[in-house]
Short mmCIF file of C-alpha atoms in Angstrom, two decimals:
data_model
loop_
_atom_site.label_atom_id
_atom_site.label_comp_id
_atom_site.label_asym_id
_atom_site.label_seq_id
_atom_site.Cartn_x
_atom_site.Cartn_y
_atom_site.Cartn_z
CA MET N 1217 -26.05 -22.73 0.46
CA SER N 1218 -23.95 -22.91 3.64
CA ASP N 1219 -20.70 -22.95 1.63
CA THR N 1220 -21.90 -19.92 -0.34
CA LYS N 1221 -22.72 -17.97 2.81
CA ASP N 1222 -19.39 -18.91 4.37
CA HIS N 1223 -17.59 -17.63 1.28
CA GLN N 1224 -19.60 -14.41 1.35
CA ARG N 1225 -18.76 -13.84 5.01
CA GLU N 1226 -15.08 -14.52 4.37
CA LEU N 1227 -15.09 -12.12 1.42
CA VAL N 1228 -16.72 -9.36 3.48
CA SER N 1229 -14.20 -9.93 6.28
CA ARG N 1230 -11.26 -9.69 3.88
CA GLN N 1231 -12.71 -6.58 2.30
CA SER N 1232 -13.07 -5.00 5.73
CA ARG N 1233 -9.40 -5.54 6.51
CA VAL N 1234 -8.15 -4.35 3.14
CA ARG N 1235 -10.44 -1.31 3.32
CA GLY N 1236 -9.13 -0.69 6.84
CA MET N 1237 -5.54 -0.91 5.64
CA MET N 1238 -6.06 1.53 2.76
CA LEU N 1239 -8.10 4.06 4.73
CA GLY N 1240 -5.80 3.68 7.75
CA LEU N 1241 -2.81 4.41 5.50
CA ALA N 1242 -4.53 7.52 4.16
CA LEU N 1243 -5.61 8.82 7.56
CA GLY N 1244 -2.10 8.28 8.90
CA ASP N 1245 -0.65 10.13 5.93
CA THR N 1246 -3.00 13.07 6.52
CA VAL N 1247 -2.71 13.19 10.32
CA GLY N 1248 1.06 12.82 10.14
CA ALA N 1249 1.45 15.63 7.62
CA ALA N 1250 -0.62 17.88 9.91
CA ARG N 1251 1.51 16.85 12.91
CA GLY N 1252 -1.74 15.79 14.57
CA ALA N 1253 -3.31 19.25 14.31
CA LEU N 1254 -6.16 18.60 11.88
CA PRO N 1255 -8.61 21.37 10.99
CA ALA N 1256 -11.81 21.19 13.01
CA SER N 1257 -14.01 20.97 9.93
CA GLY N 1258 -13.90 20.64 6.16
CA PRO N 1259 -12.32 18.05 3.86
CA LEU N 1260 -9.10 16.30 4.84
CA ARG N 1261 -6.55 16.40 2.06
CA ALA N 1262 -4.74 13.31 0.85
CA GLY N 1263 -0.96 13.12 0.93
CA VAL N 1264 1.35 12.03 -1.86
CA SER N 1265 1.88 8.60 -0.26
CA THR N 1266 -1.87 8.06 -0.46
CA GLN N 1267 -1.99 9.12 -4.10
CA LEU N 1268 0.81 6.73 -5.00
CA ALA N 1269 -0.74 3.90 -2.96
CA CYS N 1270 -3.93 4.33 -5.00
CA PHE N 1271 -1.96 3.80 -8.19
CA THR N 1272 -0.15 0.81 -6.67
CA VAL N 1273 -3.53 -0.85 -6.11
CA GLU N 1274 -4.71 0.02 -9.60
CA GLY N 1275 -1.48 -1.40 -11.01
CA ILE N 1276 -1.91 -4.64 -9.07
CA ILE N 1277 -5.47 -5.05 -10.34
CA ARG N 1278 -4.46 -4.33 -13.93
CA ALA N 1279 -1.53 -6.75 -13.68
CA GLN N 1280 -3.90 -9.43 -12.45
CA VAL N 1281 -6.31 -8.69 -15.31
CA ARG N 1282 -3.47 -8.92 -17.82
CA GLY N 1283 -2.27 -12.21 -16.38
CA ASN N 1284 -5.75 -13.68 -16.56
CA HIS N 1285 -6.27 -12.65 -20.18
CA LYS N 1286 -2.76 -12.95 -21.63
CA GLY N 1287 -1.39 -15.79 -19.54
CA ILE N 1288 1.80 -13.86 -18.77
CA CYS N 1289 2.53 -10.61 -16.96
CA TYR N 1290 5.47 -8.79 -15.39
CA ALA N 1291 3.61 -7.06 -12.57
CA PRO N 1292 6.26 -4.40 -11.73
CA GLY N 1293 6.07 -3.16 -15.32
CA VAL N 1294 2.31 -2.74 -15.04
CA VAL N 1295 2.75 -0.89 -11.73
CA LEU N 1296 5.32 1.38 -13.41
CA HIS N 1297 2.66 2.20 -15.99
CA ALA N 1298 0.36 3.13 -13.08
CA TYR N 1299 2.96 5.47 -11.57
CA SER N 1300 3.41 7.00 -15.02
CA ARG N 1301 -0.29 7.85 -15.11
CA TRP N 1302 0.10 9.55 -11.72
CA ALA N 1303 3.08 11.50 -13.06
CA PHE N 1304 1.14 12.60 -16.14
CA LEU N 1305 -1.77 13.83 -14.01
CA GLN N 1306 0.74 15.71 -11.86
CA GLY N 1307 2.22 17.41 -14.93
CA ILE N 1308 5.55 15.58 -14.62
CA GLU N 1309 7.35 14.99 -17.92
CA THR N 1310 4.03 14.76 -19.74
CA GLU N 1311 5.58 14.45 -23.20
CA LYS N 1312 7.84 11.61 -22.10
CA MET N 1313 4.85 9.85 -20.58
CA ARG N 1314 2.81 10.28 -23.75
CA ASP N 1315 5.68 9.04 -25.91
CA ARG N 1316 6.11 5.97 -23.71
CA TRP N 1317 2.48 4.94 -23.32
CA ALA N 1318 -0.04 6.82 -25.48
CA SER N 1319 0.70 4.90 -28.67
CA HIS N 1320 -1.00 1.84 -27.15
CA THR N 1321 -4.43 3.45 -26.92
CA ALA N 1322 -6.26 6.52 -28.21
CA SER N 1323 -7.55 7.44 -24.75
CA TRP N 1324 -4.44 7.48 -22.57
CA PRO N 1325 -4.28 7.82 -19.60
CA ASP N 1326 -6.96 5.16 -19.40
CA GLY N 1327 -8.87 3.55 -16.54
CA TRP N 1328 -11.26 5.24 -14.12
CA LEU N 1329 -8.62 6.29 -11.59
CA ALA N 1330 -7.09 8.80 -14.01
CA ARG N 1331 -10.36 10.72 -13.93
CA VAL N 1332 -10.19 11.51 -10.18
CA PRO N 1333 -9.40 15.25 -9.90
CA ALA N 1334 -7.64 15.10 -6.51
CA LEU N 1335 -5.03 12.71 -7.90
CA GLY N 1336 -3.83 15.43 -10.25
CA GLU N 1337 -3.17 17.93 -7.45
CA ARG N 1338 0.26 18.32 -5.85
CA ARG N 1339 0.07 17.03 -2.30
CA GLY N 1340 3.62 17.01 -1.06
CA SER N 1341 6.94 15.90 -2.46
CA ALA N 1342 8.09 12.44 -3.57
CA PRO N 1343 11.51 13.44 -4.95
CA ALA N 1344 12.99 10.02 -5.68
CA THR N 1345 9.84 8.80 -7.40
CA VAL N 1346 9.64 11.98 -9.50
CA ALA N 1347 13.34 11.89 -10.37
CA ALA N 1348 13.16 8.26 -11.48
CA LEU N 1349 10.01 8.71 -13.54
CA SER N 1350 11.60 11.73 -15.20
CA ARG N 1351 14.24 9.33 -16.52
CA ILE N 1352 11.77 6.71 -17.73
CA ASP N 1353 13.22 6.86 -21.25
CA ALA N 1354 16.46 5.41 -19.82
CA GLY N 1355 14.68 2.12 -19.12
CA GLU N 1356 13.52 0.38 -15.96
CA GLU N 1357 16.99 -0.83 -14.98
CA GLN N 1358 18.58 2.62 -15.25
CA MET N 1359 15.94 5.04 -13.99
CA ALA N 1360 16.11 4.41 -10.23
CA THR N 1361 17.82 6.80 -7.82
CA THR N 1362 19.99 5.74 -4.89
CA SER N 1363 17.37 6.95 -2.41
CA ARG N 1364 16.19 5.08 0.68
CA GLY N 1365 13.27 7.49 1.14
CA HIS N 1366 10.04 6.18 2.60
CA HIS N 1367 7.76 6.56 -0.43
CA ALA N 1368 8.78 3.20 -1.91
CA LEU N 1369 7.55 1.65 1.34
CA THR N 1370 4.40 3.66 2.00
CA ARG N 1371 3.15 3.37 -1.58
CA GLY N 1372 4.06 -0.35 -1.58
CA LEU N 1373 2.03 -1.41 1.45
CA PRO N 1374 -0.99 -2.51 -0.67
CA ILE N 1375 1.18 -5.27 -2.19
CA ALA N 1376 0.56 -7.09 1.12
CA VAL N 1377 -2.91 -8.01 -0.13
CA THR N 1378 -1.45 -10.26 -2.84
CA GLY N 1379 -0.04 -12.71 -0.28
CA LEU N 1380 3.49 -13.84 0.39
CA GLY N 1381 3.90 -15.00 -3.21
CA GLY N 1382 2.97 -11.57 -4.52
CA ILE N 1383 5.13 -9.79 -1.95
CA THR N 1384 8.20 -11.26 -3.63
CA GLN N 1385 7.55 -8.57 -6.27
CA ALA N 1386 7.69 -5.75 -3.70
CA ASP N 1387 11.44 -5.40 -4.02
CA ALA N 1388 11.22 -5.02 -7.80
CA VAL N 1389 8.43 -2.44 -7.48
CA ALA N 1390 10.48 -0.44 -4.97
CA ALA N 1391 13.56 -0.73 -7.19
CA LEU N 1392 11.77 1.04 -10.03
CA THR N 1393 12.56 4.32 -8.28
CA HIS N 1394 14.56 3.61 -5.08
CA GLY N 1395 17.85 1.78 -5.42
CA ASP N 1396 19.10 1.70 -1.84
CA PRO N 1397 19.21 -1.92 -0.56
CA ALA N 1398 18.17 -1.03 3.01
CA GLY N 1399 15.19 0.93 1.75
CA ARG N 1400 14.12 -1.92 -0.51
CA SER N 1401 14.46 -4.47 2.30
CA ALA N 1402 12.37 -2.30 4.61
CA THR N 1403 9.70 -2.08 1.90
CA VAL N 1404 9.46 -5.87 1.66
CA HIS N 1405 9.47 -6.32 5.43
CA ALA N 1406 6.68 -3.77 5.88
CA ALA N 1407 4.59 -5.61 3.30
CA VAL N 1408 5.13 -8.90 5.15
CA LEU N 1409 4.03 -7.34 8.46
CA ALA N 1410 0.97 -5.86 6.75
CA HIS N 1411 0.17 -9.27 5.23
CA TYR N 1412 0.07 -10.87 8.67
CA CYS N 1413 -2.04 -8.02 9.98
CA LEU N 1414 -4.49 -8.73 7.17
CA THR N 1415 -4.57 -12.49 7.65
CA ASP N 1416 -3.61 -13.44 11.22
CA SER N 1417 -6.72 -14.63 13.07
CA ASP N 1418 -8.07 -12.63 15.98
CA SER N 1419 -7.11 -13.68 19.46
CA GLU N 1420 -8.14 -12.25 22.80
CA PRO N 1421 -9.27 -8.60 22.69
CA GLY N 1422 -6.43 -6.10 22.64
CA ARG N 1423 -3.82 -8.66 21.64
CA SER N 1424 -4.59 -9.38 18.01
CA VAL N 1425 -2.38 -6.50 16.83
CA ARG N 1426 0.64 -7.78 18.72
CA ASP N 1427 -0.07 -11.38 17.74
CA ALA N 1428 -0.20 -10.45 14.06
CA LEU N 1429 2.96 -8.34 14.22
CA GLN N 1430 4.79 -11.06 16.14
CA ALA N 1431 3.74 -13.60 13.51
CA GLY N 1432 5.09 -11.35 10.77
CA ILE N 1433 8.41 -10.85 12.55
CA THR N 1434 8.72 -14.59 13.10
CA ALA N 1435 8.07 -15.22 9.40
CA LEU N 1436 10.94 -12.87 8.52
CA ALA N 1437 13.43 -14.79 10.67
CA PRO N 1438 16.63 -15.72 8.79
CA ARG N 1439 16.57 -19.28 7.46
CA ASP N 1440 19.25 -21.54 6.05
CA GLU N 1441 17.38 -22.51 2.89
CA ARG N 1442 17.57 -20.27 -0.15
CA GLY N 1443 14.61 -18.23 -1.27
CA GLY N 1444 11.63 -16.92 0.66
CA LEU N 1445 11.00 -13.61 2.35
CA VAL N 1446 13.59 -13.27 5.09
CA ALA N 1447 15.50 -10.57 6.91
CA THR N 1448 19.18 -10.56 7.76
CA ASP N 1449 20.15 -11.31 11.34
CA GLU N 1450 20.69 -7.60 11.94
CA GLU N 1451 17.38 -6.57 10.37
CA HIS N 1452 15.45 -9.25 12.20
CA GLY N 1453 17.10 -8.28 15.47
CA ARG N 1454 15.98 -4.67 15.02
CA LEU N 1455 12.41 -5.73 14.29
CA GLY N 1456 12.29 -7.97 17.36
CA ALA N 1457 13.87 -5.34 19.59
CA THR N 1458 11.45 -2.67 18.37
CA PHE N 1459 8.47 -4.92 19.06
CA GLN N 1460 9.72 -5.70 22.56
CA LEU N 1461 10.27 -2.01 23.27
CA ALA N 1462 6.63 -1.37 22.40
CA VAL N 1463 5.56 -4.06 24.85
CA ASP N 1464 7.88 -2.94 27.65
CA GLU N 1465 7.94 0.82 27.05
CA PRO N 1466 4.91 1.71 24.91
CA ALA N 1467 4.24 5.16 23.49
CA ASP N 1468 7.52 6.72 24.61
CA PRO N 1469 8.26 9.80 22.44
CA SER N 1470 12.01 9.55 22.97
CA ARG N 1471 12.01 5.90 21.90
CA LEU N 1472 10.00 6.77 18.81
CA ALA N 1473 12.46 9.52 17.89
CA GLN N 1474 15.37 7.09 18.23
CA LEU N 1475 13.70 4.42 16.12
CA ALA N 1476 12.45 6.76 13.39
CA PRO N 1477 14.81 9.75 13.19
CA ASP N 1478 14.39 10.59 9.51
CA PRO N 1479 12.12 10.22 6.44
CA THR N 1480 13.66 6.94 5.24
CA ALA N 1481 12.04 3.57 4.66
CA PRO N 1482 13.84 1.84 7.58
CA SER N 1483 12.67 4.62 9.92
CA ALA N 1484 9.09 4.35 8.65
CA LEU N 1485 9.16 0.58 9.20
CA LEU N 1486 10.51 0.64 12.75
CA GLY N 1487 8.50 3.71 13.77
CA GLY N 1488 5.26 2.29 12.36
CA LEU N 1489 5.89 -1.06 14.05
CA TYR N 1490 6.59 0.62 17.40
CA VAL N 1491 3.43 2.73 17.22
CA ALA N 1492 1.17 -0.14 16.14
CA ALA N 1493 2.45 -2.44 18.88
CA SER N 1494 2.18 0.38 21.45
CA PHE N 1495 -1.53 0.90 20.74
CA PRO N 1496 -3.04 -2.59 20.29
CA ASP N 1497 -6.53 -1.72 21.51
CA ARG N 1498 -9.23 -1.36 18.87
CA THR N 1499 -10.41 1.96 20.31
CA ALA N 1500 -6.91 3.49 20.35
CA PHE N 1501 -6.59 4.18 16.61
CA PRO N 1502 -6.90 8.01 16.89
CA ALA N 1503 -4.43 8.10 19.78
CA ALA N 1504 -1.98 5.97 17.80
CA LEU N 1505 -2.02 8.35 14.85
CA ASP N 1506 -1.67 11.40 17.09
CA PHE N 1507 1.36 9.82 18.76
CA ALA N 1508 2.90 8.74 15.44
CA ALA N 1509 2.49 12.26 14.07
CA LYS N 1510 4.96 13.50 16.69
CA ALA N 1511 7.82 11.46 15.20
CA PRO N 1512 10.56 13.44 13.44
CA ASP N 1513 8.86 12.43 10.18
CA GLY N 1514 5.34 11.88 11.43
CA GLU N 1515 3.88 11.53 7.95
CA SER N 1516 5.64 8.25 7.10
CA VAL N 1517 5.39 6.74 10.59
CA ALA N 1518 1.68 7.47 10.94
CA CYS N 1519 1.08 6.18 7.42
CA VAL N 1520 2.61 2.78 8.27
CA ALA N 1521 1.02 2.58 11.72
CA GLY N 1522 -2.41 3.47 10.31
CA ALA N 1523 -2.13 0.79 7.63
CA LEU N 1524 -1.07 -1.92 10.10
CA LEU N 1525 -3.77 -1.09 12.64
CA GLY N 1526 -6.46 -0.71 10.00
CA ALA N 1527 -5.50 -4.08 8.53
CA VAL N 1528 -5.93 -5.86 11.86
CA HIS N 1529 -9.06 -4.12 13.14
CA GLY N 1530 -10.91 -3.64 9.85
CA VAL N 1531 -12.60 -0.58 8.45
CA GLU N 1532 -15.32 -0.58 11.11
CA ALA N 1533 -12.78 0.42 13.77
CA LEU N 1534 -11.70 3.61 11.98
CA PRO N 1535 -13.11 6.92 13.25
CA VAL N 1536 -16.11 7.83 11.09
CA ALA N 1537 -15.58 11.53 11.79
CA LEU N 1538 -12.24 11.37 9.98
CA VAL N 1539 -12.99 8.81 7.27
CA SER N 1540 -16.11 10.70 6.17
CA ARG N 1541 -14.09 13.90 5.71
CA HIS N 1542 -11.22 12.42 3.73
CA GLU N 1543 -11.33 13.57 0.12
CA LEU N 1544 -10.29 10.17 -1.26
CA ALA N 1545 -12.37 7.99 1.07
CA TRP N 1546 -14.64 6.75 -1.73
CA VAL N 1547 -11.70 6.20 -4.08
CA LEU N 1548 -9.72 4.23 -1.48
CA ASP N 1549 -12.73 2.19 -0.46
CA THR N 1550 -13.59 1.36 -4.08
CA LEU N 1551 -10.01 0.34 -4.88
CA ALA N 1552 -9.83 -1.87 -1.79
CA ARG N 1553 -13.09 -3.64 -2.63
CA ASP N 1554 -12.11 -4.07 -6.27
CA LEU N 1555 -8.68 -5.44 -5.37
CA VAL N 1556 -10.20 -8.15 -3.18
CA LEU N 1557 -12.81 -8.88 -5.83
CA GLU N 1558 -10.22 -9.21 -8.61
CA LEU N 1559 -8.07 -11.56 -6.54
CA ASP N 1560 -11.13 -13.59 -5.49
CA ASP N 1561 -13.02 -13.85 -8.80
CA SER N 1562 -11.81 -11.98 -11.87
CA PRO N 1563 -14.88 -10.00 -12.99
CA SER N 1564 -13.49 -9.61 -16.53
CA GLY N 1565 -13.01 -13.34 -16.90
CA SER N 1566 -9.92 -14.70 -18.61
CA GLU N 1567 -8.56 -15.79 -21.96
CA TYR N 1568 -10.92 -18.76 -21.96
CA ILE N 1569 -13.74 -17.78 -19.59
CA GLN N 1570 -16.37 -15.12 -20.19
CA GLY N 1571 -16.41 -12.43 -17.51
CA TRP N 1572 -19.52 -11.39 -15.62
CA ASP N 1573 -18.74 -7.63 -15.55
CA ALA N 1574 -18.78 -6.16 -19.05
CA HIS N 1575 -17.20 -2.89 -17.86
CA TRP N 1576 -14.31 -4.26 -15.75
CA TRP N 1577 -11.74 -4.15 -18.58
CA GLU N 1578 -12.66 -0.53 -19.29
CA ARG N 1579 -12.15 0.31 -15.61
CA TYR N 1580 -8.94 -1.74 -15.32
CA PRO N 1581 -7.36 -2.26 -18.77
CA GLY N 1582 -4.91 -5.14 -18.60
CA TRP N 1583 -1.68 -3.42 -19.58
#
């Protein structure tokens, strides 16, 4: 009984951090887009990074389901299918999307996420993602643009939940639409930092954020052996210098503008890192997002900072007044819980084991 209770507590704790990461990402996206000036009342609208992050999570779950039932799966291809469902709901190249995917099932787009109305509404621009998906008939290796825009990074943050082994796929997922090497590297590095925010154990109050970020930066240090998730000397130096700036000169608007001058993935990474390390206290989440929103591209910086802080502190630390108003709060919370549940104990079973949830495959078809 003790082992069962310990597992339950651990599961709830992991769910709290993943829920915090997803809802923190969404709140950052929304606050950043509003430049910190949110309406006093009414629903808070999701941004396009949040929409795409939802489909990243759904793609991860469906890839896991496929792997369990088929014994083999190329996860980036399943995530591409998820982004295609987003594109179809958005009215982007609908005939191409139908031609590519609808022959596999009579009810495409399938899965419960495709039935969420807000995911079919235009909520900002993701030009590189749209341009690449519009060329989906050219094949996965030819469709990507040369962009280093931040959407590959912000939509890819949920990959952190899959662990360091899963994060090795983050580059391939980014490369579906964004071909720039610096942008792809920043996407992987952000996922590694988010992973350590999700998993690094709490230390003394107010320092767990910095401890987790420092652990992530250390893990990215260049190594002699081949393989693994590492940064170049130059990239690692920038990460370390950004972290130290946050410790020595926290919440300096001019520093933030220098670190994150544009809407690219490297800017989102460094800006989000600087903000998160500048506001390590659990009660400082709203102030962190307000500060991040003042960056030249506040949307991407606040999105990353919100995800990192939410991952460390857990969902309970997020401001209820904002979470309760966000139009996708239930969707994000459900996806976060289901992602942890799928990785912990596949509800649909596997090729050889009967599942305990008869409706899981319908919710998350494994293809």
